[in-house]
Coordinates of C-alpha atoms in Angstrom, one line a residue:
M1 CA -197.2 -111.0 108.6
D2 CA -193.8 -112.3 108.7
L3 CA -194.8 -114.2 105.6
F4 CA -196.0 -110.9 104.1
T5 CA -192.6 -109.3 104.8
F6 CA -190.5 -111.5 103.2
F7 CA -192.3 -110.8 99.8
F8 CA -191.9 -107.5 100.2
V9 CA -188.4 -107.6 100.8
H10 CA -188.2 -109.7 98.7
G11 CA -189.5 -107.6 95.8
L12 CA -187.9 -104.6 96.7
L13 CA -184.7 -106.4 96.4
L14 CA -185.6 -107.3 92.9
L15 CA -186.8 -104.0 91.9
L16 CA -183.4 -102.6 93.1
S17 CA -181.3 -105.2 91.4
R18 CA -183.2 -104.7 88.2
R19 CA -182.7 -101.0 88.5
A20 CA -179.2 -101.8 88.8
A21 CA -178.2 -104.5 86.2
C22 CA -177.3 -105.7 83.1
A23 CA -179.5 -108.5 81.7
C24 CA -177.2 -108.5 78.4
G25 CA -175.4 -111.7 77.3
P26 CA -171.5 -112.7 77.7
S27 CA -169.7 -110.5 74.5
D28 CA -172.0 -107.8 75.3
R29 CA -170.9 -107.7 78.5
E30 CA -167.5 -107.9 77.8
H31 CA -167.4 -104.6 75.5
I32 CA -169.8 -102.7 78.5
A33 CA -166.3 -103.3 81.0
L34 CA -164.4 -102.4 78.4
A35 CA -166.3 -99.1 77.9
F36 CA -165.7 -98.3 81.2
R37 CA -162.2 -98.9 81.7
S38 CA -161.4 -95.8 82.5
V39 CA -164.7 -94.8 84.6
S40 CA -163.9 -94.9 88.6
G41 CA -166.4 -97.0 90.4
F42 CA -167.7 -99.2 88.1
K43 CA -169.2 -102.4 89.0
L44 CA -170.4 -104.5 86.4
P45 CA -173.6 -105.6 87.7
P46 CA -174.2 -109.0 87.4
P47 CA -177.8 -109.6 85.2
P48 CA -181.1 -110.8 86.6
P49 CA -182.0 -114.3 87.7
A50 CA -184.4 -114.2 84.9
A51 CA -184.9 -111.5 81.6
D52 CA -188.2 -110.2 81.0
D53 CA -187.1 -108.8 77.5
P54 CA -184.8 -110.6 75.6
G55 CA -182.6 -107.5 74.7
C56 CA -179.9 -106.3 76.5
F57 CA -179.9 -102.9 79.4
L58 CA -177.9 -101.8 81.1
R59 CA -179.2 -99.6 84.4
L60 CA -176.0 -97.5 86.5
P61 CA -177.9 -94.5 87.9
S62 CA -176.2 -92.6 91.1
R63 CA -174.1 -95.1 91.1
N64 CA -170.9 -92.7 92.2
L65 CA -169.3 -93.2 88.6
S66 CA -166.5 -90.9 87.4
G67 CA -164.7 -90.8 84.4
T68 CA -165.0 -91.1 81.0
V69 CA -166.7 -93.7 79.1
S70 CA -165.6 -95.4 75.4
W71 CA -168.6 -94.9 73.9
M72 CA -167.9 -96.6 70.8
Y73 CA -167.7 -100.0 73.1
L74 CA -171.1 -99.3 73.7
R75 CA -172.0 -98.7 70.6
N76 CA -170.7 -102.5 69.5
V77 CA -173.4 -103.4 72.1
T78 CA -175.5 -104.3 68.9
A79 CA -178.2 -105.4 71.5
L80 CA -178.6 -102.9 74.0
R81 CA -181.7 -101.1 74.1
A82 CA -181.7 -99.4 77.6
L83 CA -179.2 -97.3 78.9
D84 CA -179.1 -95.3 82.4
L85 CA -176.4 -93.5 83.8
S86 CA -177.9 -90.3 85.4
G87 CA -177.0 -88.7 88.1
N88 CA -173.5 -89.5 88.4
A89 CA -169.8 -87.9 87.1
L90 CA -169.4 -88.8 83.8
H91 CA -167.6 -86.2 82.2
G92 CA -166.3 -85.9 77.9
S93 CA -168.5 -85.8 75.2
V94 CA -170.0 -88.6 73.3
P95 CA -169.2 -89.3 69.9
G96 CA -172.0 -89.1 67.1
G97 CA -171.1 -92.3 66.3
F98 CA -172.6 -93.8 69.3
W99 CA -176.3 -92.9 68.5
S100 CA -176.0 -95.6 65.8
A101 CA -176.4 -98.2 68.3
P102 CA -178.8 -100.7 65.7
A103 CA -181.4 -101.1 68.9
L104 CA -181.0 -98.4 70.9
L105 CA -184.6 -97.7 72.2
E106 CA -183.6 -95.4 75.7
V107 CA -181.1 -93.2 77.0
N108 CA -180.8 -91.5 80.4
L109 CA -177.3 -89.3 81.1
A110 CA -179.4 -87.0 82.7
A111 CA -176.9 -84.8 85.8
N112 CA -173.8 -85.6 84.5
R113 CA -170.8 -83.5 83.2
L114 CA -171.0 -84.5 79.8
G115 CA -170.4 -81.7 77.9
G116 CA -169.3 -80.2 73.9
A117 CA -171.1 -80.6 71.0
L118 CA -173.5 -82.9 70.5
R119 CA -174.2 -85.0 67.1
F120 CA -176.7 -87.5 66.1
E121 CA -175.0 -89.5 63.1
I122 CA -177.3 -90.9 60.4
P123 CA -176.6 -94.9 59.2
A124 CA -174.8 -94.3 55.7
S125 CA -176.7 -97.6 55.3
G126 CA -179.7 -99.3 56.7
P127 CA -183.2 -98.2 59.0
L128 CA -182.9 -94.6 60.8
L129 CA -182.2 -94.5 64.5
P130 CA -185.0 -96.2 66.6
L131 CA -184.3 -94.3 69.7
R132 CA -187.8 -93.5 71.5
S133 CA -186.6 -91.7 75.0
L134 CA -183.4 -89.0 75.5
N135 CA -182.7 -87.6 78.6
L136 CA -179.6 -85.2 78.7
S137 CA -180.7 -82.5 81.0
G138 CA -178.4 -81.2 83.9
N139 CA -175.2 -81.5 81.6
R140 CA -172.7 -78.4 79.6
F141 CA -173.9 -79.3 75.9
T142 CA -173.2 -76.3 74.1
S143 CA -174.9 -77.0 70.6
A144 CA -176.9 -79.7 69.0
A145 CA -177.2 -81.3 66.0
G146 CA -178.1 -83.6 63.1
L147 CA -181.5 -84.8 65.3
A148 CA -183.6 -85.2 62.1
A149 CA -182.0 -88.8 62.1
L150 CA -184.1 -89.1 65.5
S151 CA -187.3 -88.9 63.8
R152 CA -189.0 -91.7 65.8
L153 CA -187.8 -90.1 68.8
E154 CA -191.0 -88.8 71.8
I155 CA -189.0 -87.8 74.3
L156 CA -186.4 -85.6 74.5
D157 CA -185.5 -83.3 77.4
L158 CA -182.3 -81.2 77.0
S159 CA -183.1 -78.6 79.2
H160 CA -180.5 -77.7 81.5
N161 CA -177.4 -77.4 79.2
G162 CA -175.3 -74.6 78.0
L163 CA -176.9 -74.6 73.9
G164 CA -177.2 -71.1 72.1
L165 CA -179.3 -72.1 69.6
V166 CA -182.3 -74.5 68.7
P167 CA -180.9 -77.6 67.6
L168 CA -180.3 -78.2 64.1
G169 CA -183.2 -81.1 62.6
L170 CA -185.4 -80.6 65.6
D171 CA -188.3 -79.3 63.2
K172 CA -187.9 -83.1 61.2
L173 CA -189.4 -84.9 65.2
R174 CA -192.9 -85.7 63.9
M175 CA -193.7 -87.7 67.0
L176 CA -192.5 -86.0 69.5
R177 CA -194.4 -86.0 72.4
H178 CA -192.1 -84.6 74.9
L179 CA -190.0 -82.1 74.3
D180 CA -188.0 -79.7 77.1
M181 CA -185.3 -76.8 76.0
S182 CA -185.8 -74.4 79.4
Y183 CA -182.8 -73.5 81.0
N184 CA -180.6 -73.1 78.2
S185 CA -179.2 -69.9 76.7
M186 CA -180.9 -70.2 73.1
R187 CA -181.7 -67.2 71.6
G188 CA -184.3 -66.8 67.9
V189 CA -187.2 -66.2 66.7
F190 CA -189.8 -68.8 68.4
S191 CA -190.9 -70.8 67.4
E192 CA -188.5 -71.2 63.9
G193 CA -186.6 -74.9 64.1
F194 CA -188.9 -75.8 66.3
P195 CA -191.6 -79.4 65.6
P196 CA -195.7 -78.8 64.7
F197 CA -197.5 -78.3 67.9
G198 CA -200.3 -80.2 67.4
A199 CA -201.7 -83.2 68.4
A200 CA -198.4 -85.2 68.9
L201 CA -197.1 -83.0 71.2
D202 CA -198.1 -83.0 75.3
F203 CA -195.6 -80.9 77.1
L204 CA -193.0 -77.8 76.1
N205 CA -191.2 -75.9 78.0
V206 CA -188.6 -73.5 76.6
S207 CA -188.5 -71.2 79.8
Y208 CA -185.2 -69.4 81.1
N209 CA -184.5 -68.6 77.4
N210 CA -184.0 -65.6 75.3
F211 CA -186.2 -66.2 72.4
T212 CA -187.8 -63.3 70.8
G213 CA -191.6 -63.6 68.8
V214 CA -195.6 -64.3 69.4
V215 CA -196.8 -67.0 70.9
E216 CA -200.3 -67.8 69.8
S217 CA -202.9 -67.3 71.5
E218 CA -203.8 -71.5 71.1
V219 CA -199.5 -72.6 72.0
V220 CA -200.2 -70.7 75.3
K221 CA -204.0 -72.3 75.5
K222 CA -202.1 -76.1 75.2
F223 CA -198.8 -75.7 77.3
G224 CA -199.7 -72.9 79.6
K225 CA -198.0 -69.4 80.6
S226 CA -195.7 -71.7 82.4
A227 CA -194.1 -72.9 79.3
F228 CA -192.9 -69.6 78.6
L229 CA -191.6 -67.9 82.0
K230 CA -188.5 -65.3 81.0
A231 CA -188.2 -67.0 77.5
G232 CA -187.2 -63.9 75.8
S233 CA -188.8 -60.8 74.8
L234 CA -191.8 -62.7 73.5
R235 CA -195.4 -61.4 72.9
F236 CA -198.3 -63.3 73.5
G237 CA -201.6 -63.4 71.5
S238 CA -202.5 -64.1 67.5
P239 CA -200.2 -63.0 65.1
A240 CA -203.0 -60.6 63.6
H241 CA -203.6 -58.9 66.8
V242 CA -200.4 -58.3 67.5
A243 CA -199.1 -56.8 64.2
R244 CA -202.4 -55.1 64.8
S245 CA -201.5 -52.9 67.4
S246 CA -198.6 -52.0 66.0
S247 CA -199.2 -51.5 62.5
P248 CA -198.4 -48.6 60.1
T249 CA -202.4 -49.1 59.0
T250 CA -203.4 -48.0 62.9
L251 CA -200.8 -45.6 63.3
A252 CA -202.6 -43.7 60.1
S253 CA -205.3 -44.1 61.3
H254 CA -205.1 -41.9 64.4
K255 CA -202.9 -39.4 61.9
D256 CA -206.0 -39.1 60.0
T257 CA -208.2 -38.1 62.8
K258 CA -205.7 -35.3 63.7
L259 CA -205.6 -33.9 60.5
K260 CA -209.4 -34.1 60.3
G261 CA -209.7 -32.2 63.2
R262 CA -207.1 -29.8 62.2
R263 CA -209.4 -29.5 58.9
R264 CA -212.2 -28.1 60.6
V265 CA -210.1 -25.7 62.3
I266 CA -209.4 -24.4 59.0
R267 CA -213.0 -24.4 58.0
L268 CA -214.1 -22.4 61.0
G269 CA -211.1 -19.6 60.0
V270 CA -212.2 -19.2 56.7
I271 CA -216.0 -19.4 57.7
A272 CA -215.0 -16.2 59.8
G273 CA -213.0 -14.7 56.8
V274 CA -210.0 -14.8 58.3
A275 CA -207.7 -14.8 54.9
S276 CA -204.4 -14.9 56.7
V277 CA -205.0 -17.1 59.8
V278 CA -206.0 -19.6 57.2
V279 CA -203.0 -19.4 55.1
L280 CA -200.6 -18.9 58.2
A281 CA -202.5 -21.8 59.5
A282 CA -202.2 -24.3 56.2
F283 CA -198.6 -23.6 56.1
C284 CA -198.3 -24.6 59.3
C285 CA -200.4 -27.6 59.3
V286 CA -197.8 -28.6 55.9
L287 CA -194.4 -28.6 58.1
C288 CA -195.8 -30.5 60.7
I289 CA -196.7 -33.7 58.7
V290 CA -193.9 -32.8 56.8
L291 CA -191.5 -33.3 59.9
K292 CA -193.2 -35.4 61.5
K293 CA -193.2 -38.0 58.4
R294 CA -189.3 -37.1 58.0
K295 CA -188.9 -38.2 61.5
R296 CA -191.7 -41.4 61.3
R297 CA -188.8 -42.7 59.0
K298 CA -185.7 -42.1 60.0
D299 CA -187.1 -43.8 63.4
E300 CA -187.9 -46.9 61.4
G301 CA -184.6 -46.2 59.5
K302 CA -183.1 -46.8 63.1
L303 CA -185.0 -49.7 64.2
E304 CA -184.6 -51.5 60.9
E305 CA -180.5 -51.2 61.6
K306 CA -180.8 -52.3 65.1
E307 CA -182.7 -54.9 64.2
A308 CA -180.6 -56.4 61.2
V309 CA -177.0 -55.7 63.1
A310 CA -179.2 -57.5 66.0
V311 CA -179.8 -60.1 63.8
A312 CA -176.3 -60.7 62.1
A313 CA -174.1 -59.7 64.9
P314 CA -172.5 -63.1 66.9
P315 CA -173.2 -63.3 70.1
Q316 CA -169.9 -62.3 71.6
E317 CA -169.3 -59.3 70.0
V318 CA -166.8 -60.3 67.0
R319 CA -167.0 -57.2 64.9
W320 CA -165.0 -58.5 62.2
V321 CA -167.9 -61.0 61.6
V322 CA -170.4 -57.9 61.4
E323 CA -168.1 -56.0 59.1
A324 CA -167.1 -58.8 56.5
K325 CA -168.5 -59.7 53.1
W326 CA -170.8 -62.2 54.1
S327 CA -171.5 -63.3 50.4
A328 CA -168.0 -63.7 50.1
P329 CA -167.5 -67.6 48.5
V330 CA -165.9 -70.6 50.4
V331 CA -163.7 -73.1 48.2
L332 CA -163.5 -76.4 48.7
F333 CA -161.1 -78.3 46.8
E334 CA -162.6 -81.5 46.6
K335 CA -165.6 -80.5 45.9
P336 CA -166.2 -77.1 43.8
L337 CA -169.5 -77.6 43.1
M338 CA -170.4 -76.9 46.1
E339 CA -171.7 -73.5 46.2
T340 CA -170.9 -72.2 50.4
T341 CA -170.6 -68.6 51.7
F342 CA -169.5 -66.3 54.3
G343 CA -172.9 -66.3 55.9
D344 CA -172.9 -70.1 55.1
L345 CA -169.8 -70.3 57.8
V346 CA -171.4 -67.8 60.2
K347 CA -175.3 -70.0 60.3
A348 CA -173.6 -73.1 60.9
T349 CA -171.1 -72.2 63.9
S350 CA -173.9 -70.0 65.4
G351 CA -172.3 -66.3 64.8
F352 CA -168.4 -67.9 65.7
G353 CA -170.0 -67.9 69.3
K354 CA -168.6 -69.8 72.3
E355 CA -171.1 -72.2 72.1
S356 CA -168.8 -73.6 68.6
Q357 CA -165.9 -72.9 69.6
L358 CA -163.6 -75.6 70.0
A359 CA -160.0 -73.9 70.8
E360 CA -158.6 -70.3 72.0
G361 CA -157.3 -68.2 70.0
G362 CA -152.9 -67.9 70.3
R363 CA -150.8 -68.6 67.1
S364 CA -152.7 -70.8 65.4
G365 CA -155.9 -68.5 66.1
P366 CA -159.7 -69.5 67.5
A367 CA -161.1 -72.9 66.3
Y368 CA -165.2 -73.5 65.3
R369 CA -167.2 -76.8 64.5
A370 CA -169.1 -75.8 62.0
V371 CA -171.3 -78.5 60.1
L372 CA -172.1 -77.5 56.3
D373 CA -175.0 -78.7 53.4
G374 CA -174.1 -82.6 53.1
D375 CA -174.0 -83.4 56.7
M376 CA -170.0 -82.2 56.2
H377 CA -168.4 -81.6 59.8
V378 CA -165.4 -79.2 60.0
V379 CA -163.1 -76.9 61.9
V380 CA -163.1 -73.4 60.7
R381 CA -159.9 -71.6 61.9
V382 CA -159.2 -68.4 61.9
V383 CA -155.8 -67.9 60.6
E384 CA -155.2 -64.4 63.1
A385 CA -151.0 -65.1 61.8
A386 CA -152.2 -64.2 57.8
Q387 CA -154.4 -61.0 59.0
E388 CA -152.3 -58.5 56.8
A389 CA -151.2 -61.1 54.2
E390 CA -152.2 -59.9 50.7
E391 CA -154.9 -61.7 49.7
R392 CA -153.5 -63.0 46.4
D393 CA -150.6 -64.3 48.9
A394 CA -153.1 -65.7 51.4
V395 CA -154.8 -67.8 48.3
A396 CA -151.4 -69.3 46.8
S397 CA -150.4 -70.5 49.9
F398 CA -153.7 -72.0 50.7
H399 CA -153.6 -73.9 47.6
E400 CA -150.0 -74.5 48.1
L401 CA -151.0 -76.1 51.6
A402 CA -154.0 -78.6 49.9
R403 CA -151.1 -80.5 48.6
L404 CA -149.8 -81.9 51.4
R405 CA -151.5 -85.0 51.9
H406 CA -150.1 -87.6 54.5
P407 CA -152.3 -90.3 56.4
N408 CA -150.7 -88.1 59.6
L409 CA -151.3 -84.5 58.2
L410 CA -154.7 -83.0 58.8
P411 CA -155.7 -82.4 54.8
L412 CA -156.9 -78.7 54.7
L413 CA -160.2 -78.9 52.9
G414 CA -160.7 -75.1 52.2
Y415 CA -160.2 -71.4 52.6
C416 CA -162.4 -68.3 52.8
I417 CA -161.5 -64.8 52.8
P418 CA -164.1 -62.2 53.8
G419 CA -162.2 -59.5 54.6
K420 CA -159.0 -59.0 56.2
E421 CA -159.4 -62.4 57.7
K422 CA -158.4 -65.5 56.7
L423 CA -159.9 -68.9 57.2
A424 CA -159.0 -72.3 57.0
L425 CA -161.3 -75.4 56.7
Y426 CA -159.9 -79.1 57.6
E427 CA -161.7 -82.1 59.1
Y428 CA -163.5 -82.7 61.9
M429 CA -161.5 -85.4 64.4
D430 CA -164.1 -86.6 66.6
R431 CA -161.6 -88.0 69.7
G432 CA -160.2 -84.2 70.2
D433 CA -156.2 -83.8 70.5
L434 CA -153.6 -85.8 72.3
H435 CA -153.5 -83.3 75.0
R436 CA -157.1 -84.0 76.2
W437 CA -157.0 -87.9 75.4
L438 CA -153.4 -87.8 76.7
H439 CA -154.4 -86.3 80.6
E440 CA -158.0 -86.9 80.4
L441 CA -159.8 -83.6 80.1
P442 CA -163.3 -83.6 78.5
A443 CA -163.3 -82.8 74.7
G444 CA -164.9 -79.9 73.5
Q445 CA -165.1 -79.1 77.4
P446 CA -166.0 -75.2 77.2
N447 CA -165.2 -74.0 81.2
V448 CA -162.2 -76.7 83.0
E449 CA -161.2 -74.2 85.6
D450 CA -164.3 -75.4 87.7
W451 CA -163.1 -78.9 88.0
T452 CA -160.7 -78.4 90.2
S453 CA -162.7 -78.8 92.5
D454 CA -163.7 -82.2 92.0
T455 CA -163.2 -85.3 94.5
W456 CA -160.1 -86.3 92.2
D457 CA -158.0 -83.0 92.7
Q458 CA -159.1 -83.0 96.5
Q459 CA -157.4 -86.4 96.9
G460 CA -153.7 -86.9 97.8
G461 CA -150.5 -87.0 95.2
E462 CA -150.2 -90.8 96.7
D463 CA -154.0 -91.5 96.3
R464 CA -153.3 -90.4 92.6
R465 CA -150.9 -92.4 91.7
K466 CA -152.4 -95.4 93.2
A467 CA -155.4 -94.8 91.1
A468 CA -153.3 -93.6 87.9
K469 CA -151.7 -97.3 88.4
S470 CA -155.3 -99.0 88.9
A471 CA -156.9 -97.8 86.2
V472 CA -157.1 -99.7 83.6
A473 CA -158.1 -97.2 80.6
E474 CA -157.6 -96.9 76.9
V475 CA -155.0 -94.1 77.4
G476 CA -152.5 -96.9 78.8
D477 CA -152.2 -98.7 75.9
W478 CA -148.4 -98.9 75.8
P479 CA -148.7 -99.7 70.8
T480 CA -151.0 -97.3 71.0
R481 CA -149.0 -94.3 71.9
H482 CA -145.8 -95.9 70.4
R483 CA -148.1 -95.6 67.2
I484 CA -149.0 -92.3 68.2
A485 CA -145.1 -91.3 68.2
L486 CA -144.5 -92.9 64.8
G487 CA -147.8 -91.2 63.9
I488 CA -146.2 -87.9 64.5
A489 CA -142.5 -88.4 63.2
R490 CA -144.1 -89.7 59.9
A491 CA -146.2 -86.5 59.0
L492 CA -143.1 -84.3 60.3
A493 CA -140.8 -86.1 58.0
F494 CA -143.0 -85.9 55.5
L495 CA -142.9 -82.0 55.6
H496 CA -139.4 -81.5 55.9
Q497 CA -138.6 -83.8 52.9
G498 CA -140.7 -81.3 50.7
W499 CA -143.3 -82.3 47.8
V500 CA -143.3 -83.9 44.4
G501 CA -142.3 -80.3 42.2
T502 CA -140.3 -78.7 45.1
T503 CA -137.1 -79.2 46.6
R504 CA -137.9 -77.5 49.7
G505 CA -139.8 -78.7 52.8
V506 CA -142.2 -77.7 55.3
I507 CA -141.4 -76.4 59.3
H508 CA -144.3 -76.9 61.4
G509 CA -142.7 -74.5 64.3
H510 CA -145.0 -74.8 66.9
L511 CA -145.5 -79.1 67.5
L512 CA -147.5 -79.3 70.7
P513 CA -150.0 -81.9 71.6
T514 CA -153.0 -79.4 70.9
N515 CA -152.0 -79.1 67.5
V516 CA -151.8 -83.2 67.2
L517 CA -155.7 -84.7 66.5
L518 CA -156.7 -87.7 66.6
G519 CA -159.1 -90.2 64.6
N520 CA -161.6 -92.3 65.7
D521 CA -158.8 -95.4 65.8
L522 CA -156.6 -92.9 67.4
E523 CA -154.9 -92.2 64.2
P524 CA -152.5 -88.9 64.5
R525 CA -153.0 -86.0 62.9
V526 CA -151.0 -83.5 62.9
A527 CA -152.2 -79.9 62.3
D528 CA -151.2 -76.5 62.3
F529 CA -148.1 -76.7 59.6
G530 CA -150.3 -73.5 57.7
G531 CA -147.9 -71.0 59.6
A532 CA -144.5 -72.4 58.2
A533 CA -145.9 -72.5 54.8
A534 CA -143.3 -69.6 53.7
G535 CA -140.5 -71.8 55.0
N536 CA -138.8 -69.1 56.7
A537 CA -140.4 -70.1 60.3
G538 CA -138.7 -72.0 62.2
T539 CA -136.5 -74.7 61.7
A540 CA -136.0 -78.3 61.6
E541 CA -133.7 -79.1 64.4
G542 CA -136.4 -76.9 65.8
D543 CA -139.3 -79.5 64.8
V544 CA -136.7 -82.6 66.1
Y545 CA -136.2 -80.8 69.9
D546 CA -140.2 -80.2 69.7
F547 CA -141.1 -83.8 68.6
G548 CA -138.5 -84.9 71.5
V549 CA -140.2 -82.5 74.2
L550 CA -143.6 -84.5 73.1
V551 CA -142.2 -87.6 73.3
M552 CA -140.9 -87.1 76.5
E553 CA -144.7 -86.1 77.2
L554 CA -146.6 -89.7 75.8
M555 CA -143.9 -91.4 78.0
T556 CA -144.5 -90.5 81.2
G557 CA -147.8 -88.6 80.8
M558 CA -146.7 -85.1 82.3
E559 CA -147.9 -82.1 81.4
G560 CA -146.6 -78.6 81.0
W561 CA -142.8 -79.0 79.8
S562 CA -140.7 -76.7 81.0
E563 CA -136.7 -76.6 80.0
Q564 CA -135.9 -77.6 84.1
A565 CA -138.5 -80.7 83.1
V566 CA -136.9 -81.0 79.9
S567 CA -133.3 -81.3 81.7
W568 CA -134.7 -83.6 84.7
A569 CA -136.0 -86.3 82.1
R570 CA -132.6 -85.7 80.3
G571 CA -131.0 -86.6 83.5
L572 CA -132.4 -89.8 84.0
V573 CA -131.7 -91.3 80.9
R574 CA -128.1 -90.2 81.2
A575 CA -128.2 -92.0 84.2
G576 CA -129.6 -94.9 83.3
R577 CA -132.9 -94.5 85.4
A578 CA -135.8 -93.2 82.3
A579 CA -138.2 -96.3 84.2
E580 CA -139.0 -94.0 86.9
A581 CA -140.1 -91.1 84.5
V582 CA -142.4 -93.8 83.0
D583 CA -145.9 -93.3 83.2
P584 CA -147.7 -95.5 85.5
R585 CA -150.9 -95.5 83.6
L586 CA -148.5 -97.4 81.0
R587 CA -149.7 -101.0 80.8
V588 CA -146.2 -102.8 79.5
A589 CA -146.4 -106.7 78.8
G590 CA -143.4 -107.8 80.9
P591 CA -139.7 -106.8 80.3
E592 CA -139.4 -106.4 76.7
E593 CA -142.4 -103.6 76.7
E594 CA -140.9 -101.6 79.9
K595 CA -137.5 -101.8 77.4
E596 CA -139.9 -100.5 74.7
V597 CA -141.1 -96.9 76.4
V598 CA -137.4 -96.8 78.2
D599 CA -136.1 -96.2 74.6
C600 CA -138.8 -94.3 73.2
L601 CA -137.4 -92.2 76.3
R602 CA -134.3 -92.4 75.1
V603 CA -135.4 -90.9 70.8
G604 CA -136.7 -87.7 73.5
Y605 CA -133.0 -87.6 74.5
L606 CA -131.7 -87.9 71.4
C607 CA -133.7 -85.5 69.4
T608 CA -133.9 -82.3 72.8
A609 CA -130.0 -82.0 72.5
P610 CA -128.6 -78.6 73.4
A611 CA -126.7 -78.6 70.5
P612 CA -128.7 -78.5 66.9
D613 CA -126.5 -80.4 64.8
K614 CA -126.4 -83.0 66.7
R615 CA -130.3 -84.2 67.1
P616 CA -131.5 -86.5 64.2
T617 CA -132.8 -85.7 61.4
M618 CA -137.2 -86.5 61.2
Q619 CA -136.3 -89.5 59.0
Q620 CA -133.4 -90.9 61.6
V621 CA -135.9 -90.7 64.3
V622 CA -139.1 -92.8 61.9
G623 CA -136.3 -95.5 61.9
L624 CA -134.9 -95.0 65.3
L625 CA -139.5 -95.5 66.3
K626 CA -139.6 -98.8 64.0
E627 CA -137.4 -100.3 65.2
I628 CA -138.0 -99.9 69.2
R629 CA -141.6 -102.0 67.8
P630 CA -140.8 -103.7 64.7
S631 CA -143.9 -105.1 63.1
S632 CA -142.2 -108.7 62.7
S633 CA -140.8 -109.3 66.9
S634 CA -137.1 -109.1 66.5
P635 CA -134.7 -108.8 69.9
G636 CA -132.2 -105.9 70.0
G637 CA -135.0 -103.7 69.3
G638 CA -133.4 -100.6 71.2
A639 CA -129.7 -101.2 70.4
T640 CA -129.6 -97.7 67.9
T641 CA -130.5 -95.7 70.8
S642 CA -128.4 -97.0 73.6
S643 CA -125.9 -96.4 71.6
A644 CA -126.1 -92.9 69.9
I645 CA -127.0 -92.0 73.2
S646 CA -123.2 -92.6 74.6
S647 CA -121.9 -90.6 71.6
S648 CA -124.5 -88.0 71.7

């Protein structure tokens, strides 16, 4: 009995260790450690005693993990075959490039707080993605596109999310055996966009959605009525049977029966010889028929109108979308032969609905994610400030802005003017904006108000400081923050100096962390400079001040800068105590890098001088930042900023 107990316990422990194990080589384990740098509770499990599978797998289900995974490091684990992070508290979005991991067969990210838009990228070269099983249930994803890249997928679970439409490319998954789309907010006509319900598909569940249409008897018989519980306004039966029950032919046959009855009455009247009654009855009969026909046409017209509006109207009742000219062309500067219309944008943004929205309104106007033909990923910005502008003036401004090309500016790809609204199309950036990156908000997450009850926020301030100091995260890399600050400065300097063919510069007028987007390499791209294209919005000195505040935010990690906060930071710099304001998450290699951070705060001090004429130009700021951290090491890089402070 003791021997049995020993082997039983030993076997159970071995099974549990394999469930929470990492069977990967040393170099892959380094990439995994980097991927979980900003995830609290993560501990790289030891490899199992012996791996039955030569591939690499990582299984950490229900391990109380919280934070943001650096997915592209996991993408670099080229031997990764299975990933299980289910039942944790991970947040953020999953970039499209992650799914191109060459050996990945199984992914389970269920029951986390991941959100935003799902996108699956087809590799530019090489075979299609090998993924066979994908479970993303119980998260906060709002849309999905590019599923055609997963042509080998057999199991797909997207239940309990916030999807508003059937994912694009789902109909291409011909090898699916298990498909669960229940508990979403999907609307549309069933079964448009779904894969074939043939022999391959064994399980289907679309319950608790908002579909319309007909579910054929064979489909109900195969999957059961439980697959369609509260799935919307669905009708069951064969399409022919459903159509017959409400077809005009059926209605006409009833009408013919009534007409025959009336004719019998007329014949009886004729036989009775009451001519006047015959004439009166015939007149009344004809009159009734005419009135009924008119009423029926009117009712049918109203019904068709309602159905058309229901199809065309966006989910959030954005009236301008319905009233706009859907045939209005989309002008793409680099693809002039690509035929795209405003109607295509409506379809690509789910009717400019919440599930595609990346940013709320404001000075810039709301922004939406869209995927156009040719897998072209763009951001569609509704330029609310240009509503009253004449179309001719707006076109001229768009073409002028398109000429502004710089590595640190977000390029304008095109525009569309379907009515009063003017739409600008920009390149989509996977990493989101600087505010989300710096303050670790989940990118693309539509609802952040419910995050206030998280364990992280319930801890005391001292605990948060300790956690921040001990966190080894991507956001704490000092060279990266300096490179971001320098890139933003270069973009503003370029705008201020003007471009070829003109002597006047462009004022940004609204520089904020949310208007700085980050590429996959964390190179900054300044956006939303279109409002100042006319040259009369703000001043160059105002841009310099805004940049100074942004530098202070980058160096301190604090958000929500008011005039009082700027005065506080300036006081610390003036008193020689700038190091007290430095973000504790920043990782600096010795006193030299500490001095570089302080010198950057001094640049922020110079830029926020109360007197505009005391502020440096953006070209001078670029020079100061390059001196602080030159490409080749040279001592005394911060001398310029120190001397400048004493004279300001």
